[in-house]
Amino acid sequence: MSLLPRTAEEFSSAEYWERFFKKRGEKAFEWYGDYNKLCGVLHKYIKVQDKVLVVGCGNSELSEQMYDVGYKHLTNIDISETVVTHMNQRNAERRPGLTFQQVDATQTPYEDASYQAALDKGTLDAMASEEEGALARNMLTEVGRVLSVGGRYVCVTLAQESVIQLAVEHFVQLGWAVRLHCLQEESGKEEDSFALPVFVLVCTKFRQPMPMPILEMCVGEDGAPTRLTQVAELLSAVREHQAYSVLKKRLRTSTDASSNPSLTLCHAKTGLPRYTLTVQDCPPGAKVPRSNQFAIFIVPQGSETAWLYCSSEGRRQLAASANFRRLVIVAMHRNQEYTDMQAVQSELSPMVMDLAPPGMPTNQQVPFLSVGGDLGWREEVSRGVSELSGEYCVENVRGEDGELYRRLVFLANAALLVQSESRLVSSNTASSHKKKNKKKVKPTAAPKTSTSSLSVDSGFLCCAHHEVMVAGLTMLGVGTPQNKDVPVSVLLVGLGGGGLPQFLRDFVPNVTVEVVELDPAVMEVAKEWFGFRPDDHLTVTLGDGLERICALEKEGGRLFDVIMFDVDSKDSTVGMSCPPAAFVETSILQKVFSLLTPRGVFMLNLVCRDPVLRKSVLERVSAVFPSILSRKIEGEVNEVLLCSRGENKTLDAAHILQSLNQAGKSLQSALCSNRTETNSSPHIDIAGLLKDLKVE
């Protein structure tokens, strides 16, 4: 299978190309390549017997080299009298049939349809910058006039976006067929920071204009053409190849443990993303065995969103564990089929050597690494679009522990983070769980149990921060003898798949839960795919969480023992992905405080990578709540803040944690004793979760 690179770097800006041409200077002429580099594609489209008009020949040796291999009908034109005189003198004796004429390419004296080919090496690039492209358009019009039906305009170009767009749109409007070849770039000198590929644009003239555009892209001189439907798609493919070339050059010449460059490889025929490769170098000074230069790590399907693979901190940890000078971490994409590990390795092998570290011998073996030796398993069970959150999918995956999980993923999120996750068990297992609590489903590839017979395990919380929130109920004394019959009221902002509120309803004694969810689509997904079932003890209010809090405060009279914020932010520009910034403004925190009972606790799931912003959030929370306990989630950015109305500052940390540990035993017992016949046992270790609490 053929793969095409796709990266996020931008090559459409004028500033980039200004830097490029300034650095290349007069060397730009050589960068287009000589006959040896171009001969494959030239012979493909220009026959030896063709009459060829060489536009803007300059002092290039290309015409001379073509003449020497048999092209005897070359007419070379250039606007410079000096160049034409020099080239005629240089070839008068050795190549008497090779003619050079001083002619303006925008106004030639030649008859209509008098040439079978027009060859342009860099002239379009030079002319397109003059008079806002008017000169280039005039030249292309003249080329079209002198070419016969079936004739081809063959243009060697660096494909600056404005240039290639001008030419392609010109010929598409005329109804010509347009094909673009991306040739393998030269390695160049090591100190040269530019490493762009050369493109060859081939435009074929038809007797009658084609009713639909014919746009094709080829990789290499003999690559199979990929049909495109719009000029914009062609321009995008050009940028991707240019960016890939720059990335390869950078990786061949340097290492940087902090940069983590990545690129996406796409299916050549469909253009859909197939693999994402992230490069992780070891830090300077790390002791790496000489044989451990380069390795490829294949992330199992369904594990792409795990902290170890999707975060920069996790990838550094993975690379340190693998102990290679450079580790390329490969994630497979949704909606793509992969046969087996051997097929994936064969598919990637032709491209991964482009990403090898500097100085690595070309004949050195590159190992492929993975977890468990297989590709993992993933099955998409639903896909839809939310007006608020964009496209989403629900999928079943097999975790690295062998268990099956169901996930809700918002595809508009660049990181494709898991929004919600629940563990799955077979319906037979769930119904007999009270008899055989240890039974598990551990498929080796696809599950042997039909996925239609799988159900959500309501006693299992997949999110570690949800476990901490449940453990935080010890601050209320839930489950202790003195609170045995005391009701517990919870306000939770953020539904997700509904795992947390259902766990509270099913296992916490005397609890009532109100969930506020902004997105109706999430509510429907939770009901259809995550077994969410509201009732008198678990209600859902559709609407904005902030507006609900303000309305409750304004109404007065209703208080909650627990208020939980577990809502993500759609604003990727802020260094805090949970909650949205407005949820931790002082005015909202004060409203939360006023809505809590005297024993009440505010629980905040905080995901903040910016240490300065985190400090600011913590200061605001501390200004409102006198007592705060925090618990960082191991291997994640998440941390949970447990904020109490009560004054515990007179107690030291040891007394607080000792008291909570004692209450934790009671809570654990209460959770287990409160389950109904159809529930599995609650899989949660209260004591372990309370052990690492920190008093802020």
Phi, psi and omega in degrees: 000138181270139181242144176244140180281149172217124177233172185266359183290151187254126180239017181263355184277143178295328182297319180300312184290330176297318177296320183299306184291330177295319181287320180292322180057226181286349180287349183302327179302314183290333185295339181285344177096156180260190183300320182300325180281327188262348191300324182301312182283328179295314179295334181292327188242347180237118180281153182299325182276355182293146167279122188240128173262115179266110187271125179063056187294330184055213178254027179294148178273359187300314180297320179297317180292322178293321178299319183293335181261007172125352178281103186255000184241057182256126173249113184260128179234148176205150183280346183271119177296322181298313181296315182298315179300313181299315184290324176295316179296320184293334187246000186304317185274314187280326184228073186295337181271358182267113186254146178232128184232142176278105184218140173281120184295343179272350180213085183263157181270007189276154183287159176300142174054036183263357180231148176267345180206148172235126183248129184228117177244092176086352182291317177302316180302320183287320186280335186294338181276352183265139174050041177056035176088359183297318180299316181297319179296319177297319179296316180295324176297317179293321176300316179298326181291316187277348179276141177278169176299132185089353179288159185232137169264115182248113187240121175270122190214157171272354172063044168303139192304314182296328181288308184292326178296317179301311184291314183296314180297324179300311185282331175296320178296331178279351180084023178274161172274137184237126176228140181234124176260132172258114182271154177297128183284156176286151179295322180074175177282150185298327183280353180280120184275355178254139180211066185267146177284158173264138178249150174238115180268126180239116181241124187251131183273131177252158178295316176244137179303140179288135182292330179240141181300138173251105182237126182223149178234134179233142175258117184084175183284335183244011182295146178294135182289140173255123183280133178243159185253338184225153177300323181300325178294320178295316179297321179296318179297322178298313180300321181296317179294321179296315180295320179298320179296317179295319179298315179300317180298317181296319182287332179286339189246351182203164173233145181207106185294343185261352189277322180049052178295149179221159176211159179247133175258129186250151173297124188298325184279318185266337184077003182279144178301136181240316178225145168243125182251129176240129183265126177236114177267152177285154182292155178303139178086355180292141180274104182242131177304144183302328181283342182268070181274319195204134177212158179244126180252122180265117179282127179301145177303136181092350181253004186300330184270000177295145182306322183297333186252333187258347180254152180296322179295318179295319180295323176297320179294318178298316180295320179296322179291320179290328176062051172244152179300321176219130177240125174259119184261120188251123175250138178268149187262157174295161176061024175234146180257136180231126187289299180198179184297322180296320179294320178296317179298318180295324181290322183277333188307318182296340187253333188292333180294338175297339185257011182296152179291158182299138175084359181284132179302140183291337182266007182284139179290138179246111182283149172258128181246156175197184177248121177082349174083359177234178187275356186079185183214140178211142179222120176279127183252342179199152176214142181201184181230128174260137178296333183266324188246357179083201184289143178220164173220152173248129185221149170262137179224161171257121179285169179292345176274001180088351180278161177262141181225152174246135185230147169251123183233127174273116188284343179287341178286123184301326182275354181050047181287148178287122179282317180213153180210140177222148177276145181251145171225159177291151181300325178295320179295318182295319184289333181254017186297329182291341178265321184230082186288346185265355183294133182228157175254116182229083180287153176269334176226253170281152181294140178289331176281135178301134182295339178290341180261010179272147177225161182282134175277101186291346180268004183244122176261114182286330183271123182297327181289336174292321177299318179296320179298318177296316179298331180296346177295344175299335179294342176266350185077025180298132178092347179285153182306320182289345179245021188304317184251014181278124179292154180235122180252134185233135169246117183243122176262113181114111184269312188060224177278355177088010183297315182293308181297326178292322177298315179300313181297319187280334190237338181272124182297138171060033185261146167232138186232129168248124178255136174250121182231128183284325192259112178299329181295323178296320178301315181294320178297317180300319181290316187282323190244345183241015174065025183284126182226099176294156175204198182296334181265351181220104182244159180234131173250118178277125180157182181284130182298321179295317179295323179295318179297316179296320181293318179297319180294319181294321179294320180071164174092326183260124181238158180237146175282331181221133169239124183243134171252113177223065187229136184269164180258141176271352183269103183280354182278344180267145181282022181225114183265354177199125355273180170301149187304326183296336182287343181244022170288150185303320182298322179287319179299322178294322177294319177301315180302316183289340180270357181268147172291165180306328178268004192297158182228134174257126182244124185238120171275111185249125176235099187221116180271346182269110184298327179291317178294319178300317179299320180295317179297315181297322178295320180292318179295318181296330180290340182258318184254126185288336183230129181225128169250144179233151178218111176283143180270120183299131179076009179227169174275340183301148164216150180249128175259125177253107190247123185252148174287331186288153178273106177248011184292341179284343178264145177276171185299322182298317180294318180298311183291325177296318179296318180293321180297321177294317178293329181298324178296321179292319179296317179301316180295320181294320179298317183289324184280342185269356183289149179271178182301324186271352181276147166282168177290147179289121181269086183206135181254091184299314183299318180294326181288327181281342187298325186257019175293144180238133178276118181277000000 
